[in-house]
RNA sequence: GGUGGAGUGGCCGAGAGGCGAGGCUCAGGACUGCAAAUCCUGCCACACGGGUUCAAAUCCCGUCUCCACCUCCA
C-alpha cells in the first residue's frame, strides 16, 4: 500500500517515496515561544502527530524533529514588557507548549532543538553562504541573503520577486536590495548577542531552521511541515538559505490550515485566540484533540464551542462502545486497522473519510453488543481502537489516564450498594423508589443504564 | 497590485463528472416497567447567472461574497 501526500511544492497529491527505504525524516516548524499556545498552534502539532503515527504504523522508522525558536524580536519585546530576562520568557512559554502537547497526547519529537543551542551551525552556514557569494555582511553586524543572486526563489509560494509589495522600512540602508532578508542581526545595545566573524549579534528568523534541519536530518530529508502562513516568507527563505549552501533540503512540503474564529484566522492581535489551557477547562484533552484532528489538515476549521461540544458527543459514543466492549470481553480490545481506514489515511491523511469508517464500525459493534456476538465485538472494537490510536485518541492510552483507579474502585463499591437497593425496589415493582435512586445518583453525576447483563454506571462528567 | 484558498442541508464537515459521505440536532419506530444506551426510518444540500455533456456540487465562461499571505504568524 502506498501513502499519498499533498506536496505544496508541486501542488498535487503524489506517492510518498522516502529518500532511504523504510525511513522517514520530518522537520516540523514548532513554536516561537513568545506566548502561550492557542488551539491553532496545537492543531498543527496534532495534524503532524497523526502523520507521524501513520507513517510509523506503516512501518517507517520516523525521525521527527520539531524545533523551538527561543530567540526573536517578540521574545525580546516581551521580556521588556514583563520585566524578566528574555530567556525566562522563552522557557516559560516553551513549557506552556510542552504542557499543551502532553495534554493532547502529541508524541515527543525524536529531538527538539532550540535555536540558541545551534549558533555554531548557523555561523557555519553563513560562512558557506558568504564564501559562495549568496550572502553579504555590510559591516554593521548584519548578514543578509542576496535574493537576486539566487538561481530560483519563491518556488513554494509561486510568486514573482517583483510582484511582492515592497517593504515600507526605508531605513534599511544596508541592504543591497530591499527584498534581501536578514540571516543575522547585529547586536543592538541591551540585546543578547553571540560572537561571529562579522560582529556580535543574534539569529534572524529563518536561519535556525535551515541550520537545525541540516544538523539532525542532513542536507536532504523527506518532509518539512508547518502552518500555511509559514510558506512565505519563512519556508521560502529556508529553501533559499539551504539550497544556496548546496543542500537539497526538503522533498515534500506539507502545510496545515488554520483554526478560524468567525471566519478569521486566530491571532493574538485580533483578540480571537483561544488558549489550549482555557479549552481544556471545558473538555478533556482527548476530546479537544478529537475535535482538532477531525477536519482534514488542509481545510480551514471554523471553531465554535457548539461544534466542539457536538464532536465531543460523537467521541463519547465511540469511547462508550470501547469501554462497553472491554466489560463484555473482560479485557481491553486489541488493535487493528480496517482496510477502509487505511485507504483513507493513505489518501493524504483523509481523516474525515476515516471517521466515516469509524462510524460504520461503531454501528456494527453496537449491533454486535445487542446480539452478544463477542467475536464481532472484539473485531470491531479492535478496528475502532486501532483507528483511534492513529488519531492519538485511544481512551486506553495511559497519556489520558486520570489516575483515579483507587477512587474509582471505591466509588464502584458505593454505587453497587445503591444499585442493590434499586434492584430490590425493581424486583418488588416499586418503580417510584427505584427511579428515585437513579435520579439521585444522576444528580451526583453518575448515569445508570439497565442492560441485559444488569445495570452499569458511568460518570457523565 | 501579486499569490493562494473558501462559499455544501438547522449546525459541523467530506467529496471533485453518474453510485446514500459521515457526525450532531430534530421527527417517527423498535427495545425498556419508565428511562438511558442501542438499532431502524425520515430530513435528500452544494453562492449566483450562463455554457459543455446522455449525465455537473464536481468541467468551462462570467458575477458576487468571504478569508489569507506579500519579510511578526501554526
Coordinates of C-alpha atoms (C1' of nucleotides) in Angstrom, one line a residue:
Chain A
X1 CA 0.0 0.0 0.0
X2 CA 1.4 3.4 -0.9
X3 CA 1.0 6.6 1.1
X4 CA 0.0 9.6 -1.0
X5 CA 0.6 13.1 0.3
X6 CA -0.1 16.6 -0.9
X7 CA 3.1 18.5 -1.7
X8 CA 2.8 22.3 -1.5
X9 CA 5.8 22.5 -3.9
X10 CA 4.1 20.6 -6.7
X11 CA 0.5 21.4 -5.7
X12 CA -0.6 17.9 -6.1
X13 CA -1.0 14.7 -4.3
X14 CA 1.7 12.1 -5.1
X15 CA 3.2 9.0 -3.7
X16 CA 5.5 9.4 -0.8
X17 CA 8.8 7.9 -1.7
X18 CA 11.4 8.2 1.1
X19 CA 15.0 9.1 0.4
X20 CA 16.0 6.0 2.3
X21 CA 13.8 2.9 2.1
X22 CA 11.9 2.3 5.3
X23 CA 12.9 5.6 6.8
X24 CA 11.1 8.9 7.0
X25 CA 12.7 12.2 8.1
X26 CA 10.4 15.0 9.1
X27 CA 11.2 18.6 10.2
X28 CA 8.3 20.5 11.7
X29 CA 8.4 24.1 12.4
X30 CA 7.4 24.2 16.1
X31 CA 6.8 27.2 18.3
X32 CA 8.4 30.6 18.5
X33 CA 8.0 30.7 22.2
X34 CA 6.7 34.2 22.7
X35 CA 3.3 33.3 24.1
X36 CA 1.1 30.6 25.3
X37 CA -0.2 28.1 22.7
X38 CA -3.7 28.6 21.2
X39 CA -5.7 25.9 19.5
X40 CA -4.3 26.9 16.1
X41 CA -0.8 26.2 17.2
X42 CA -1.8 22.9 18.7
X43 CA -3.8 21.9 15.7
X44 CA -0.5 21.9 13.8
X45 CA 1.0 19.7 16.4
X46 CA -1.9 17.3 16.2
X47 CA -2.0 17.2 12.4
X48 CA 1.6 16.3 12.1
X49 CA 1.4 13.9 15.0
X50 CA -1.2 12.0 13.1
X51 CA 1.1 11.9 10.0
X52 CA 3.9 10.6 12.2
X53 CA 1.8 7.9 13.8
X54 CA 0.5 6.8 10.4
X55 CA 4.0 6.6 8.9
X56 CA 5.2 4.7 11.9
X57 CA 2.2 2.3 11.7
X58 CA 3.1 1.7 8.1
X59 CA 6.5 0.5 9.1
X60 CA 8.6 3.6 8.6
X61 CA 11.4 4.4 11.0
X62 CA 10.5 8.1 11.6
X63 CA 12.9 10.7 12.8
X64 CA 10.8 13.6 13.8
X65 CA 12.4 17.0 14.6
X66 CA 10.4 19.8 15.9
X67 CA 12.3 22.9 16.8
X68 CA 11.8 25.6 19.4
X69 CA 12.7 29.1 18.3
X70 CA 13.7 30.7 21.5
X71 CA 15.1 33.9 20.3
X72 CA 13.3 36.5 18.2
X73 CA 12.1 40.1 18.3
X74 CA 8.9 39.4 20.0
X75 CA 10.5 37.4 22.8
X76 CA 12.8 40.4 23.4
X77 CA 9.9 42.8 23.4
X78 CA 8.0 40.6 25.8
X79 CA 11.0 40.4 28.1
X80 CA 11.0 44.2 28.4
X81 CA 7.2 44.2 28.8
X82 CA 7.1 41.5 31.5
X83 CA 10.3 42.8 33.1
X84 CA 12.0 39.4 33.1
X85 CA 15.0 38.1 31.1
X86 CA 14.4 37.1 27.6
X87 CA 15.5 33.5 28.3
X88 CA 13.0 33.3 31.1
X89 CA 10.2 34.4 28.7
X90 CA 11.3 31.7 26.3
X91 CA 11.4 29.0 28.9
X92 CA 8.1 29.9 30.4
X93 CA 6.3 29.6 27.0
X94 CA 8.3 26.6 25.9
X95 CA 7.0 24.8 29.0
X96 CA 3.5 26.0 28.2
X97 CA 3.8 24.4 24.8
X98 CA 5.2 21.2 26.2
X99 CA 2.3 21.1 28.7
X100 CA -0.2 21.5 25.9
X101 CA 1.4 18.9 23.7
X102 CA 1.4 16.4 26.5
X103 CA -2.2 17.2 27.4
X104 CA -3.2 16.4 23.8
X105 CA -1.1 13.4 23.6
X106 CA 1.2 14.8 20.9
X107 CA 4.2 12.5 20.9
X108 CA 7.5 13.9 21.9
X109 CA 9.7 14.6 18.9
X110 CA 12.8 12.4 18.3
X111 CA 14.6 15.6 19.2
X112 CA 13.6 19.1 20.0
X113 CA 16.4 21.5 19.2
X114 CA 16.5 25.1 20.4
X115 CA 17.7 27.9 18.1
X116 CA 20.1 29.3 20.8
X117 CA 21.8 25.9 21.1
X118 CA 22.8 26.0 17.4
X119 CA 24.6 29.3 16.9
X120 CA 27.7 27.4 15.8
X121 CA 25.8 25.7 13.0
X122 CA 24.2 29.0 11.9
X123 CA 27.6 30.7 11.8
X124 CA 28.9 27.8 9.7
X125 CA 26.0 28.1 7.3
X126 CA 26.5 31.9 7.0
X127 CA 30.2 31.3 6.2
X128 CA 29.3 29.0 3.4
X129 CA 26.8 31.5 2.0
X130 CA 29.2 34.4 2.2
X131 CA 32.0 32.4 0.7
X132 CA 30.0 31.4 -2.3
X133 CA 28.6 34.9 -2.8
X134 CA 25.0 34.2 -1.8
X135 CA 25.2 36.4 1.3
X136 CA 27.0 39.5 2.4
X137 CA 27.9 41.3 5.6
X138 CA 27.6 45.0 5.0
X139 CA 29.7 45.8 8.1
X140 CA 27.2 46.8 10.6
X141 CA 26.9 43.4 12.2
X142 CA 24.0 42.3 10.0
X143 CA 24.3 39.5 7.4
X144 CA 21.9 39.4 4.5
X145 CA 21.0 36.9 1.9
X146 CA 21.2 38.3 -1.6
X147 CA 17.9 37.1 -3.1
X148 CA 18.7 38.5 -6.6
X149 CA 21.7 36.1 -6.7
X150 CA 19.6 33.0 -6.3
X151 CA 19.0 30.7 -9.2
X152 CA 15.4 30.3 -8.1
X153 CA 13.3 31.9 -5.3
X154 CA 9.7 31.9 -4.2
X155 CA 9.0 28.5 -5.8
X156 CA 6.9 27.4 -2.9
X157 CA 4.5 30.4 -2.9
X158 CA 4.7 30.7 -6.7
X159 CA 5.3 34.4 -6.6
X160 CA 7.5 36.7 -8.6
X161 CA 10.0 38.8 -6.7
X162 CA 9.0 42.0 -8.4
X163 CA 5.3 41.4 -7.7
X164 CA 5.8 41.5 -3.9
X165 CA 4.6 44.5 -2.1
X166 CA 7.7 46.5 -1.2
X167 CA 8.5 46.7 2.4
X168 CA 8.0 50.2 3.7
X169 CA 11.0 50.3 6.0
X170 CA 13.0 52.8 4.0
X171 CA 15.8 53.0 6.6
X172 CA 17.2 49.6 5.5
X173 CA 20.2 51.3 4.0
X174 CA 22.5 48.3 4.5
X175 CA 20.6 46.0 2.2
X176 CA 21.7 45.9 -1.4
X177 CA 18.2 45.1 -2.4
X178 CA 15.0 45.8 -0.4
X179 CA 14.0 42.1 -0.7
X180 CA 17.1 40.8 0.8
X181 CA 16.4 39.3 4.2
X182 CA 18.5 39.1 7.4
X183 CA 20.3 35.9 8.2
X184 CA 21.8 37.6 11.2
X185 CA 21.1 40.8 13.1
X186 CA 23.9 42.8 14.5
X187 CA 23.6 43.4 18.3
X188 CA 21.9 46.5 19.5
X189 CA 22.7 47.8 23.0
X190 CA 21.0 45.6 25.6
X191 CA 20.2 42.8 23.2
X192 CA 21.6 39.3 23.7
X193 CA 24.3 38.5 21.3
X194 CA 26.7 35.8 20.2
X195 CA 30.1 36.4 18.5
X196 CA 30.6 35.9 14.8
X197 CA 33.3 36.8 12.3
X198 CA 31.0 39.7 11.2
X199 CA 30.4 41.0 14.7
X200 CA 28.2 40.1 17.7
X201 CA 24.6 39.6 17.0
X202 CA 21.7 37.2 17.1
X203 CA 19.9 35.0 14.6
X204 CA 17.4 36.3 12.1
X205 CA 14.1 34.4 12.0
X206 CA 14.8 31.8 9.3
X207 CA 18.4 30.8 9.8
X208 CA 17.8 28.5 12.7
X209 CA 15.5 26.0 10.8
X210 CA 18.0 25.6 8.0
X211 CA 20.8 25.0 10.4
X212 CA 19.0 22.6 12.6
X213 CA 17.3 20.6 9.9
X214 CA 20.8 20.1 8.4
X215 CA 22.3 19.2 11.8
X216 CA 19.8 16.5 12.5
X217 CA 18.4 15.3 9.2
X218 CA 21.2 16.1 6.8
X219 CA 21.4 18.1 3.6
X220 CA 18.3 16.4 2.2
X221 CA 15.3 15.0 4.0
X222 CA 11.8 13.8 3.3
X223 CA 9.1 16.1 4.7
X224 CA 9.1 19.6 6.0
X225 CA 5.9 20.8 7.7
X226 CA 4.3 23.8 9.3
X227 CA 1.4 26.1 9.2
X228 CA 0.1 27.7 5.9
X229 CA 1.3 31.1 7.0
X230 CA 4.9 29.9 7.1
X231 CA 5.0 29.3 3.3
X232 CA 6.1 32.9 2.8
X233 CA 8.4 34.2 4.0
X234 CA 9.7 31.6 6.4
X235 CA 9.8 28.5 4.2
X236 CA 10.8 30.3 1.1
X237 CA 13.8 31.7 3.0
X238 CA 14.7 28.4 4.4
X239 CA 14.8 27.0 0.9
X240 CA 16.9 30.0 -0.3
X241 CA 19.4 29.6 2.5
X242 CA 19.7 25.8 2.4
X243 CA 19.8 25.4 -1.4
X244 CA 22.3 28.3 -1.7
X245 CA 24.5 26.3 0.6
X246 CA 24.2 23.3 -1.8
X247 CA 21.8 21.4 0.3
X248 CA 18.9 19.6 -1.3
X249 CA 16.6 20.3 1.6
X250 CA 13.1 19.0 1.9
X251 CA 11.5 16.8 -0.8
X252 CA 7.9 17.2 0.3
X253 CA 6.3 20.3 1.9
X254 CA 3.2 19.9 3.9
X255 CA 1.1 22.8 5.4
X256 CA -1.8 22.6 7.8
X257 CA -4.6 25.1 7.6
X258 CA -5.8 27.4 10.4
X259 CA -8.3 27.3 13.0
X260 CA -10.5 30.3 12.4
X261 CA -13.0 32.2 14.6
X262 CA -15.8 33.9 12.9
X263 CA -14.1 33.2 9.6
X264 CA -10.9 34.9 10.6
X265 CA -7.5 33.5 11.4
X266 CA -6.8 33.1 15.0
X267 CA -4.3 35.6 16.3
X268 CA -3.4 37.5 19.4
X269 CA -3.7 40.8 17.6
X270 CA -7.3 40.1 16.7
X271 CA -8.0 39.1 20.2
X272 CA -9.8 35.9 19.0
X273 CA -7.2 33.4 20.1
X274 CA -8.4 30.6 22.3
X275 CA -5.8 29.2 24.5
X276 CA -5.4 25.5 24.9
X277 CA -5.3 26.0 28.7
X278 CA -8.7 27.6 28.6
X279 CA -10.4 25.0 26.4
X280 CA -9.2 22.1 28.5
X281 CA -11.1 23.5 31.4
X282 CA -14.3 22.7 29.4
X283 CA -13.5 19.5 27.6
X284 CA -10.9 16.8 28.2
X285 CA -7.6 16.9 26.3
X286 CA -8.6 13.8 24.4
X287 CA -11.8 15.5 23.3
X288 CA -10.1 18.6 22.2
X289 CA -7.7 16.5 20.2
X290 CA -10.5 14.6 18.6
X291 CA -12.0 17.9 17.5
X292 CA -8.8 19.4 16.2
X293 CA -7.9 16.2 14.3
X294 CA -11.4 15.7 12.9
X295 CA -11.2 18.1 9.9
X296 CA -8.8 17.5 7.0
X297 CA -5.5 19.1 7.8
X298 CA -5.6 21.2 4.7
X299 CA -9.1 22.6 5.4
X300 CA -9.8 25.7 7.5
X301 CA -11.6 24.8 10.7
X302 CA -14.2 27.2 12.0
X303 CA -14.0 27.0 15.7
X304 CA -17.1 27.3 17.9
X305 CA -17.9 25.9 21.3
X306 CA -21.1 24.4 19.7
X307 CA -19.1 22.5 17.1
X308 CA -16.7 21.4 19.8
X309 CA -19.5 20.1 22.0
X310 CA -21.0 18.3 19.1
X311 CA -18.0 16.3 18.2
X312 CA -17.5 15.6 21.9
X313 CA -20.9 13.9 21.9
X314 CA -19.7 11.8 18.9
X315 CA -16.5 10.9 20.6
X316 CA -18.2 9.8 23.8
X317 CA -20.3 7.4 21.8
X318 CA -17.2 5.8 20.4
X319 CA -15.4 5.8 23.7
X320 CA -18.5 4.4 25.4
X321 CA -18.6 1.5 23.0
X322 CA -14.9 0.7 23.7
X323 CA -15.5 0.7 27.4
X324 CA -18.6 -1.5 26.9
X325 CA -16.5 -3.8 24.8
X326 CA -13.9 -4.0 27.5
X327 CA -16.5 -5.0 30.1
X328 CA -18.0 -7.7 27.8
X329 CA -14.7 -9.1 26.6
X330 CA -13.2 -9.0 30.0
X331 CA -10.1 -7.3 28.6
X332 CA -9.1 -4.2 26.7
X333 CA -9.9 -4.5 23.0
X334 CA -7.0 -5.3 20.7
X335 CA -5.7 -3.0 18.0
X336 CA -6.3 -3.4 14.3
X337 CA -6.6 -1.2 11.2
X338 CA -9.5 -1.7 8.9
X339 CA -8.9 -1.6 5.1
X340 CA -11.2 1.4 4.6
X341 CA -9.4 3.3 7.4
X342 CA -6.0 2.5 5.9
X343 CA -7.2 3.6 2.5
X344 CA -8.4 6.9 3.9
X345 CA -5.2 7.6 5.7
X346 CA -3.1 6.7 2.6
X347 CA -5.1 9.3 0.7
X348 CA -3.3 12.4 2.0
X349 CA -4.5 11.7 5.6
X350 CA -8.2 11.8 4.8
X351 CA -9.3 11.8 8.4
X352 CA -12.9 12.7 7.6
X353 CA -13.2 9.6 5.5
X354 CA -11.6 7.6 8.3
X355 CA -14.2 9.0 10.7
X356 CA -17.0 7.7 8.4
X357 CA -15.4 4.3 8.6
X358 CA -15.3 4.5 12.4
X359 CA -19.0 5.4 12.4
X360 CA -19.7 2.3 10.3
X361 CA -17.6 0.1 12.6
X362 CA -19.4 1.6 15.6
X363 CA -22.8 0.8 14.2
X364 CA -21.7 -2.8 13.6
X365 CA -20.1 -3.0 17.0
X366 CA -23.2 -1.8 18.8
X367 CA -25.3 -4.2 16.9
X368 CA -23.0 -7.0 18.0
X369 CA -23.4 -5.8 21.6
X370 CA -27.1 -6.2 21.3
X371 CA -26.7 -9.7 19.8
X372 CA -23.9 -10.5 22.3
X373 CA -21.7 -11.5 19.4
X374 CA -18.4 -11.5 21.2
X375 CA -16.3 -12.3 18.2
X376 CA -17.8 -9.4 16.3
X377 CA -17.5 -7.1 19.3
X378 CA -13.8 -8.0 19.5
X379 CA -13.1 -7.3 15.9
X380 CA -15.0 -4.1 15.6
X381 CA -13.6 -2.8 18.9
X382 CA -10.1 -3.6 17.8
X383 CA -10.5 -1.8 14.5
X384 CA -12.0 1.2 16.2
X385 CA -9.3 1.3 18.7
X386 CA -6.6 0.9 16.1
X387 CA -8.1 3.9 14.2
X388 CA -8.2 6.0 17.4
X389 CA -4.6 5.2 18.1
X390 CA -3.6 6.6 14.8
X391 CA -5.6 9.7 15.6
X392 CA -3.9 9.8 19.1
X393 CA -7.3 9.4 20.8
X394 CA -7.1 6.0 22.3
X395 CA -9.1 6.2 25.5
X396 CA -7.0 3.4 27.0
X397 CA -3.8 5.3 26.3
X398 CA -2.0 6.0 29.6
X399 CA -1.4 9.5 28.4
X400 CA -5.1 10.2 29.1
X401 CA -5.3 8.3 32.3
X402 CA -6.7 10.4 35.1
X403 CA -5.2 8.2 37.7
X404 CA -8.4 7.6 39.6
X405 CA -8.2 3.8 39.7
X406 CA -8.3 3.6 43.5
X407 CA -11.1 6.2 43.9
X408 CA -12.9 4.5 41.0
X409 CA -13.0 1.2 42.8
X410 CA -14.2 2.8 46.0
X411 CA -16.9 4.6 44.0
X412 CA -17.8 1.3 42.3
X413 CA -18.4 -0.2 45.7
X414 CA -20.6 2.7 46.8
X415 CA -22.6 2.8 43.6
X416 CA -23.1 -1.0 43.8
X417 CA -24.7 -0.6 47.2
X418 CA -27.2 1.9 45.8
X419 CA -27.8 -0.3 42.8
X420 CA -28.6 -3.2 45.0
X421 CA -31.2 -1.1 46.7
X422 CA -32.6 -0.1 43.4
X423 CA -32.7 -3.7 42.1
X424 CA -34.5 -4.8 45.2
X425 CA -37.1 -2.0 44.6
X426 CA -37.5 -3.0 41.0
X427 CA -37.9 -6.6 42.0
X428 CA -40.9 -5.7 44.1
X429 CA -42.2 -3.4 41.3
X430 CA -41.6 -0.3 43.5
X431 CA -40.6 1.8 40.4
X432 CA -41.0 5.1 42.2
X433 CA -38.3 4.1 44.7
X434 CA -36.1 2.6 42.0
X435 CA -36.4 5.8 39.9
X436 CA -35.7 8.0 42.9
X437 CA -32.4 6.2 43.5
X438 CA -31.5 6.5 39.8
X439 CA -32.4 10.2 39.8
X440 CA -30.4 11.0 43.0
X441 CA -27.4 9.2 41.7
X442 CA -27.6 11.1 38.4
X443 CA -27.6 14.3 40.3
X444 CA -24.2 13.3 41.6
X445 CA -23.0 12.9 38.0
X446 CA -23.4 9.1 37.7
X447 CA -25.6 7.7 34.9
X448 CA -27.3 4.4 35.5
X449 CA -28.2 2.2 32.5
X450 CA -30.1 -1.1 32.6
X451 CA -28.6 -3.6 30.2
X452 CA -29.4 -7.3 29.5
X453 CA -26.4 -8.1 31.7
X454 CA -27.5 -5.9 34.6
X455 CA -27.2 -2.3 35.5
X456 CA -24.0 -0.4 34.7
X457 CA -22.9 3.0 35.7
X458 CA -20.7 5.7 34.1
X459 CA -19.6 9.1 35.0
X460 CA -21.3 11.8 32.9
X461 CA -18.9 14.5 34.0
Chain B
rG1 C1' -1.2 45.2 -7.5
rG2 C1' 0.8 39.9 -7.0
rU3 C1' -0.2 34.8 -5.0
rG4 C1' -3.3 31.2 -2.8
rG5 C1' -7.8 29.4 -0.5
rA6 C1' -13.2 29.2 0.5
rG7 C1' -18.8 29.6 -0.3
rU8 C1' -22.4 22.3 0.6
rG9 C1' -28.9 20.6 4.2
rG10 C1' -30.9 23.5 11.1
rC11 C1' -25.4 23.0 12.5
rC12 C1' -20.3 20.8 11.8
rG13 C1' -17.9 18.6 7.9
rA14 C1' -16.2 15.2 3.3
rG15 C1' -16.3 14.6 -1.9
rA16 C1' -14.3 16.8 -7.2
rG17 C1' -18.4 14.3 -13.9
rG18 C1' -23.1 9.3 -12.7
rC19 C1' -23.0 5.4 -7.3
rG20 C1' -26.7 7.2 0.4
rA21 C1' -20.1 10.5 2.8
rG22 C1' -20.2 10.8 8.0
rG23 C1' -21.4 13.2 12.5
rC24 C1' -24.6 16.4 15.6
rU25 C1' -29.6 18.2 16.1
rC26 C1' -34.8 17.1 15.0
rA27 C1' -39.2 13.8 13.9
rG28 C1' -41.2 8.7 13.8
rG29 C1' -40.5 3.5 15.1
rA30 C1' -38.2 -1.0 17.7
rC31 C1' -36.4 -2.3 22.6
rU32 C1' -37.4 -0.9 28.0
rG33 C1' -41.8 -1.1 34.0
rC34 C1' -40.1 4.0 32.7
rA35 C1' -35.6 5.8 31.2
rA36 C1' -30.7 5.6 29.3
rA37 C1' -28.0 3.2 25.8
rU38 C1' -28.5 0.9 21.1
rC39 C1' -30.6 -0.2 16.3
rC40 C1' -34.1 1.1 12.1
rU41 C1' -36.6 5.0 9.1
rG42 C1' -37.1 10.1 7.6
rC43 C1' -35.0 15.3 6.8
rC44 C1' -32.0 14.4 0.1
rA45 C1' -27.9 20.3 0.2
rC46 C1' -23.9 22.1 -2.9
rA47 C1' -23.2 31.2 -3.6
rC48 C1' -25.4 33.3 -8.4
rG49 C1' -26.0 33.5 -14.0
rG50 C1' -24.8 31.2 -18.4
rG51 C1' -22.4 27.0 -21.2
rU52 C1' -20.3 21.8 -22.3
rU53 C1' -22.3 16.7 -21.6
rC54 C1' -26.7 11.3 -22.1
rA55 C1' -25.3 13.0 -17.0
rA56 C1' -22.4 18.9 -13.4
rA57 C1' -21.8 20.2 -6.3
rU58 C1' -17.7 18.4 -9.4
rC59 C1' -15.6 20.8 -16.1
rC60 C1' -15.7 25.8 -18.9
rC61 C1' -17.1 31.3 -19.0
rG62 C1' -18.8 35.3 -16.2
rU63 C1' -20.6 37.5 -11.4
rC64 C1' -21.0 38.2 -6.1
rU65 C1' -19.2 37.4 -1.1
rC66 C1' -15.5 36.0 2.4
rC67 C1' -10.6 34.7 4.1
rA68 C1' -5.3 34.5 4.0
rC69 C1' 0.0 35.7 2.6
rC70 C1' 3.2 39.7 0.4
rU71 C1' 9.5 39.8 5.4
rC72 C1' 5.6 39.2 13.2
rC73 C1' 2.5 34.4 12.4
rA74 C1' 0.7 27.2 13.4

